[in-house]
Amino acid sequence: MTHIDDTAVVERPATVAEAAELLRDSDGPLLFRGAGTKQGWAGRPVDPAVVVDTSGLSRVLSHEPADMTVAVGAGMPLRDLQELLREQGQWLALDPASEGSGATVGGLLATGDSGPRRLRYGALRDLVIGITVVLPDGIVARGGGKVIKNVAGYDLPKLLYGSLGTLGLVAEVVLRLHPVPSASGTAIVAVPADRATELALRLRASALEPAAVDWTDADGGTLAVRFEGTPAGVEGRRATALELLGAGAGWSTGPDEDAVWSRLADAERQAGEGSTVAAAGTRPSVTADVAHELEQAGAAAGVRTMLTSRPALGLHTARFDGDPEAVGLAVAAWRERVLALGGSVLLRDRPAAVDAHVDPLGPSPSSVGLLRSLARRLDPQGRCAPGRLGSWLPTPAPGEDLPRS
Amino acid sequence: MTAYTEEYRGLVAWTGGGEVTTAFRREVAALVGEGGLISEPAQLRTYECDGLTGYRVVPALVVLPATTEEAAAVVRLCARDRIPFVARGAGTGLSGGALPVADGVVIGLARMRSVLSVDVADQRAVVQPGVTNAGISAAVAQHDLYFAPDPSSQVVCTIGGNVAENSGGAHCLKYGFTTNHVLALTFVTPDGDVVTLGGDAPDQVGPDLRAVVLGSEGTLGIVTEVTVRLLRRPEAVRTLVADFPDAEAAGNAVSDIVAAGIVPAAVEMLDELAIQACEKAVQAGYTLGCQAALVVELDGVAVEVDEEFAQVQAICRRNGTTNLRVADDAQERARIWKGRKAAFAAMGRISPDYFVQDGVIPRTKLGSTLTRIREMSDAAGLRVANVFHAGDGNLHPLVLYNGAVAGEAERAEHLATAIVELCVEQGGSITGEHGVGSDKACSMTAMFGPDDLTVMARVRAAFDPQGICNPGKVLPTPRLCGERPGPYRPHPLEAAGLIERM
């Protein structure tokens, strides 16, 4: 299926073979798109000649409930997959906020997006066991396999994790599944960042095994801690958890609990028109510093900020609202401080005008030579989302291959 | 259909060929000091093989750097002279991943064995590659923390080797593999550059280079520092051994446990021969004559573990267990695990020689695969002991033979290879945790097609364009694999006189 969208041709291959043919027989920049929920992350790619829409690759290829594995086309929306798995009492243990916007499994892998329960189950990086990838020359490669335990060959599934549409098209994904826990309960307490960080570290150091610990700076700060397991197991931890969290802590289950987590997901998703979103990763223990630095960077630039954090993981999503130049300066200032704390900051969605004032990726890592070398081998003409990794992966001039090292 | 593309052949073509000269040796000695250099023939023989003792190659030189800078400097010299090098930890690998290259250099990381820092609040530690797996857990035990991957060789194997092999262990069913527990690596590229992969944050921006190095079996570079994730010790651990009249009943019990939504920390199975060997070796209290014993361990929050442990016992009874042994304390639990972890070494008690395989099958194919292995074993007239990770379908069939009997080693090797290929036919893998190494490189074509291998060769070439970093491992060398797709052949290096079978 083909249609013209602005200047790009949008193609919707229905099979991996079609996708391979499409890539092999086309020229110019490529853009891979699932539900399109994260096309605004990182650098802005140059205008593509071809947009490859994965929605035609959305079938369940195999589901082995007793082996707790499933193979799906990359264009399968996560929420559809979860609905299907739930019939068997299983789920893909991944709960990103973008699930509600239709995010696809392939897109989630390529962007490395995750949700609160990453604390217990890991990220998609930890749940992917096999992949089919199509490189721009049309070669189709499978990596990993269909079994959970497998160390044969290089880990291509994880190599594509976080690749942001560079290197190649994620076409099929094989995943490890988990049983849906039979019970869940969430403790909530109103605390500022310092206290939230301290509590998150105490929770991690305790034997309570929380499934998720999220904090938002809204209304002076709220910490939510989720416990999962058997009904007795969840109920058994309630008193200890509430005591650990201190005075004022509450407990919710059922629809009330769902509402708590939806609010947190909305706070993270915050697709407000004109807002700028940036994500940081750090050691868990510096969460409070990350929050304070954000406040200061925002105040200094005259920009409103909001933060949601996973203080037990060290993942933070910040939102900036204000004049684009001021926002750019605030993000840059925040990044500088987060870098000093040992972390990193990636720019996500933002108005185009912000780009002039802040680099989307920040300074390149020491391994950037290896990244370029890898891109040169897998995508020698630099066709896959050129510009998405900014200066880390320079866009080659037309007809020119990527530089040699 | 051929097993290799022309591009693949070009990418893996031998490109080393440099020689260790007296001048080279002098330069290396200047870098690491005489204490860091081994070149006496008798001492070099210590490094001629790893845990896969069938393949032996004496290296030209062994270098033992004491720091990242020294390791990088040695690699730079190798790169300059195109001399192949092989990194080595404790040498416990079972796939010949640390098998030296003739006329090449072995870079041993044994002198780099410090725990550099422990960050209790963030539950992580920075360690050098020569620290043992168990050594990490010991260093942080006072904080109620531990390092989750637990290969059976954990007392001696090193974290550097664990990273190279992406080691698992009995508890990876619940906790995952080394790749799930490493946050950052200090990495020496095959050019001798020192870079950091991963970092403080759970993810870095861009493709996950740390993940592709994990499990790359030393073919992409040398890891000289590892930041590991530590876990809080679970509140409760419960372990039992359940005897079953046959493997099928035991397999059904495992299926029922999984179907009940329980994720055990570990589920192991030992068959009669394996039990016999273990009991002779360590007297761990397994029932002699039992056809299939399941070791099931649950851990986590006490209330939940107790509840699910009762469920597991009921499931075992429902599936006809003939004896349930519940470990009442930590000592009894340790005894059960001692028996299980001694299994490979114990085979010496019941057979002069054995080959161990590491194939994986979808867990639901357990019963039919074991039956098929039994038939193949009968047809070959060789005994096969089975001890394996039943929870994740990772089989460790041990093909027993007597090397003194003419032709038996060859028959055993063929049987072992046929079992691995059976696993692939069932939708599984040629290796679950031992790695491909030298041993199974030729079997890669049973699992991966020409294009899959081509892309892997591109990845390798991106890291190591000169092909000097542990060459000949993981990816099959066409001319050494008989140029035939599919079935594995005995290693042609042997025929070429480059290695010998002991």
mmCIF file of C-alpha atoms in Angstrom, chain A residues 164-279:
data_model
loop_
_atom_site.group_PDB
_atom_site.id
_atom_site.type_symbol
_atom_site.label_atom_id
_atom_site.label_comp_id
_atom_site.label_asym_id
_atom_site.label_seq_id
_atom_site.Cartn_x
_atom_site.Cartn_y
_atom_site.Cartn_z
ATOM 1 C CA LEU A 164 15.720 5.121 17.545
ATOM 2 C CA GLY A 165 15.149 4.050 13.961
ATOM 3 C CA THR A 166 18.830 3.996 13.025
ATOM 4 C CA LEU A 167 20.688 0.856 11.855
ATOM 5 C CA GLY A 168 17.624 -0.981 10.511
ATOM 6 C CA LEU A 169 13.914 -1.737 10.596
ATOM 7 C CA VAL A 170 12.639 -3.824 13.501
ATOM 8 C CA ALA A 171 10.183 -6.112 11.678
ATOM 9 C CA GLU A 172 9.374 -8.915 14.127
ATOM 10 C CA VAL A 173 9.915 -9.350 17.846
ATOM 11 C CA VAL A 174 9.875 -12.434 20.084
ATOM 12 C CA LEU A 175 9.072 -11.748 23.725
ATOM 13 C CA ARG A 176 9.174 -13.374 27.104
ATOM 14 C CA LEU A 177 5.866 -13.189 29.022
ATOM 15 C CA HIS A 178 4.919 -13.137 32.699
ATOM 16 C CA PRO A 179 1.851 -14.298 34.602
ATOM 17 C CA VAL A 180 -0.568 -11.500 35.488
ATOM 18 C CA PRO A 181 -0.209 -11.084 39.254
ATOM 19 C CA SER A 182 -3.371 -11.986 41.082
ATOM 20 C CA ALA A 183 -3.318 -8.956 43.360
ATOM 21 C CA SER A 184 -1.967 -5.448 43.523
ATOM 22 C CA GLY A 185 -1.997 -2.615 46.025
ATOM 23 C CA THR A 186 -0.509 0.869 46.038
ATOM 24 C CA ALA A 187 0.679 2.993 48.911
ATOM 25 C CA ILE A 188 0.647 6.768 48.401
ATOM 26 C CA VAL A 189 2.236 9.506 50.424
ATOM 27 C CA ALA A 190 2.688 13.230 49.860
ATOM 28 C CA VAL A 191 6.422 13.976 50.071
ATOM 29 C CA PRO A 192 8.911 16.355 48.470
ATOM 30 C CA ALA A 193 11.826 15.138 46.332
ATOM 31 C CA ASP A 194 14.377 14.686 49.145
ATOM 32 C CA ARG A 195 12.091 12.532 51.202
ATOM 33 C CA ALA A 196 10.900 10.625 48.121
ATOM 34 C CA THR A 197 14.478 9.745 47.237
ATOM 35 C CA GLU A 198 15.243 8.608 50.747
ATOM 36 C CA LEU A 199 12.094 6.470 50.836
ATOM 37 C CA ALA A 200 12.788 4.950 47.430
ATOM 38 C CA LEU A 201 16.247 3.859 48.548
ATOM 39 C CA ARG A 202 14.841 2.436 51.785
ATOM 40 C CA LEU A 203 12.216 0.526 49.830
ATOM 41 C CA ARG A 204 14.902 -0.912 47.559
ATOM 42 C CA ALA A 205 16.978 -1.897 50.552
ATOM 43 C CA SER A 206 13.978 -3.553 52.232
ATOM 44 C CA ALA A 207 12.631 -7.023 51.552
ATOM 45 C CA LEU A 208 9.290 -5.589 50.390
ATOM 46 C CA GLU A 209 10.082 -5.989 46.671
ATOM 47 C CA PRO A 210 8.002 -3.105 45.336
ATOM 48 C CA ALA A 211 6.926 -3.485 41.701
ATOM 49 C CA ALA A 212 7.007 0.257 41.024
ATOM 50 C CA VAL A 213 8.041 3.449 42.802
ATOM 51 C CA ASP A 214 7.004 6.674 41.063
ATOM 52 C CA TRP A 215 7.156 10.261 42.196
ATOM 53 C CA THR A 216 5.693 13.415 40.704
ATOM 54 C CA ASP A 217 6.358 16.974 41.798
ATOM 55 C CA ALA A 218 2.703 17.909 41.224
ATOM 56 C CA ASP A 219 0.946 19.352 44.308
ATOM 57 C CA GLY A 220 4.139 19.508 46.313
ATOM 58 C CA GLY A 221 5.144 15.945 45.533
ATOM 59 C CA THR A 222 3.463 12.554 45.607
ATOM 60 C CA LEU A 223 5.128 9.172 45.921
ATOM 61 C CA ALA A 224 3.263 6.038 44.788
ATOM 62 C CA VAL A 225 4.551 2.552 45.589
ATOM 63 C CA ARG A 226 2.992 -0.500 44.013
ATOM 64 C CA PHE A 227 3.097 -4.039 45.365
ATOM 65 C CA GLU A 228 2.100 -7.087 43.359
ATOM 66 C CA GLY A 229 1.714 -10.785 44.018
ATOM 67 C CA THR A 230 -0.814 -13.006 45.704
ATOM 68 C CA PRO A 231 -3.641 -11.385 47.710
ATOM 69 C CA ALA A 232 -2.057 -12.529 50.959
ATOM 70 C CA GLY A 233 1.371 -11.416 49.805
ATOM 71 C CA VAL A 234 0.174 -7.913 48.963
ATOM 72 C CA GLU A 235 -1.947 -7.555 52.083
ATOM 73 C CA GLY A 236 0.938 -8.929 54.149
ATOM 74 C CA ARG A 237 3.190 -6.066 53.076
ATOM 75 C CA ARG A 238 0.649 -3.322 53.539
ATOM 76 C CA ALA A 239 1.321 -2.509 57.191
ATOM 77 C CA THR A 240 5.117 -2.583 56.844
ATOM 78 C CA ALA A 241 4.973 -0.442 53.714
ATOM 79 C CA LEU A 242 2.707 2.165 55.285
ATOM 80 C CA GLU A 243 4.888 2.307 58.360
ATOM 81 C CA LEU A 244 8.005 2.766 56.223
ATOM 82 C CA LEU A 245 6.372 5.588 54.280
ATOM 83 C CA GLY A 246 5.353 7.354 57.477
ATOM 84 C CA ALA A 247 2.473 9.479 58.654
ATOM 85 C CA GLY A 248 -0.171 10.360 56.089
ATOM 86 C CA ALA A 249 0.462 7.381 53.834
ATOM 87 C CA GLY A 250 -2.648 5.881 52.267
ATOM 88 C CA TRP A 251 -3.440 2.614 50.535
ATOM 89 C CA SER A 252 -5.528 1.955 47.475
ATOM 90 C CA THR A 253 -6.605 -1.022 45.414
ATOM 91 C CA GLY A 254 -8.954 -1.655 42.488
ATOM 92 C CA PRO A 255 -10.264 1.286 40.438
ATOM 93 C CA ASP A 256 -8.790 3.817 42.903
ATOM 94 C CA GLU A 257 -5.371 2.301 42.421
ATOM 95 C CA ASP A 258 -5.777 2.306 38.631
ATOM 96 C CA ALA A 259 -6.660 5.992 38.823
ATOM 97 C CA VAL A 260 -3.445 6.750 40.744
ATOM 98 C CA TRP A 261 -1.304 5.171 38.032
ATOM 99 C CA SER A 262 -3.303 6.697 35.160
ATOM 100 C CA ARG A 263 -2.726 10.134 36.657
ATOM 101 C CA LEU A 264 1.003 9.428 36.876
ATOM 102 C CA ALA A 265 1.072 8.162 33.299
ATOM 103 C CA ASP A 266 -0.764 11.283 32.133
ATOM 104 C CA ALA A 267 1.697 13.452 34.012
ATOM 105 C CA GLU A 268 4.523 11.716 32.164
ATOM 106 C CA ARG A 269 2.790 11.707 28.796
ATOM 107 C CA GLN A 270 1.731 15.370 29.071
ATOM 108 C CA ALA A 271 1.531 15.852 25.324
ATOM 109 C CA GLY A 272 0.658 19.490 25.898
ATOM 110 C CA GLU A 273 0.862 21.585 22.736
ATOM 111 C CA GLY A 274 4.016 23.659 22.864
ATOM 112 C CA SER A 275 5.572 21.816 25.804
ATOM 113 C CA THR A 276 9.113 20.521 25.705
ATOM 114 C CA VAL A 277 9.908 17.151 27.232
ATOM 115 C CA ALA A 278 13.346 15.872 28.204
ATOM 116 C CA ALA A 279 14.287 12.596 29.830
#
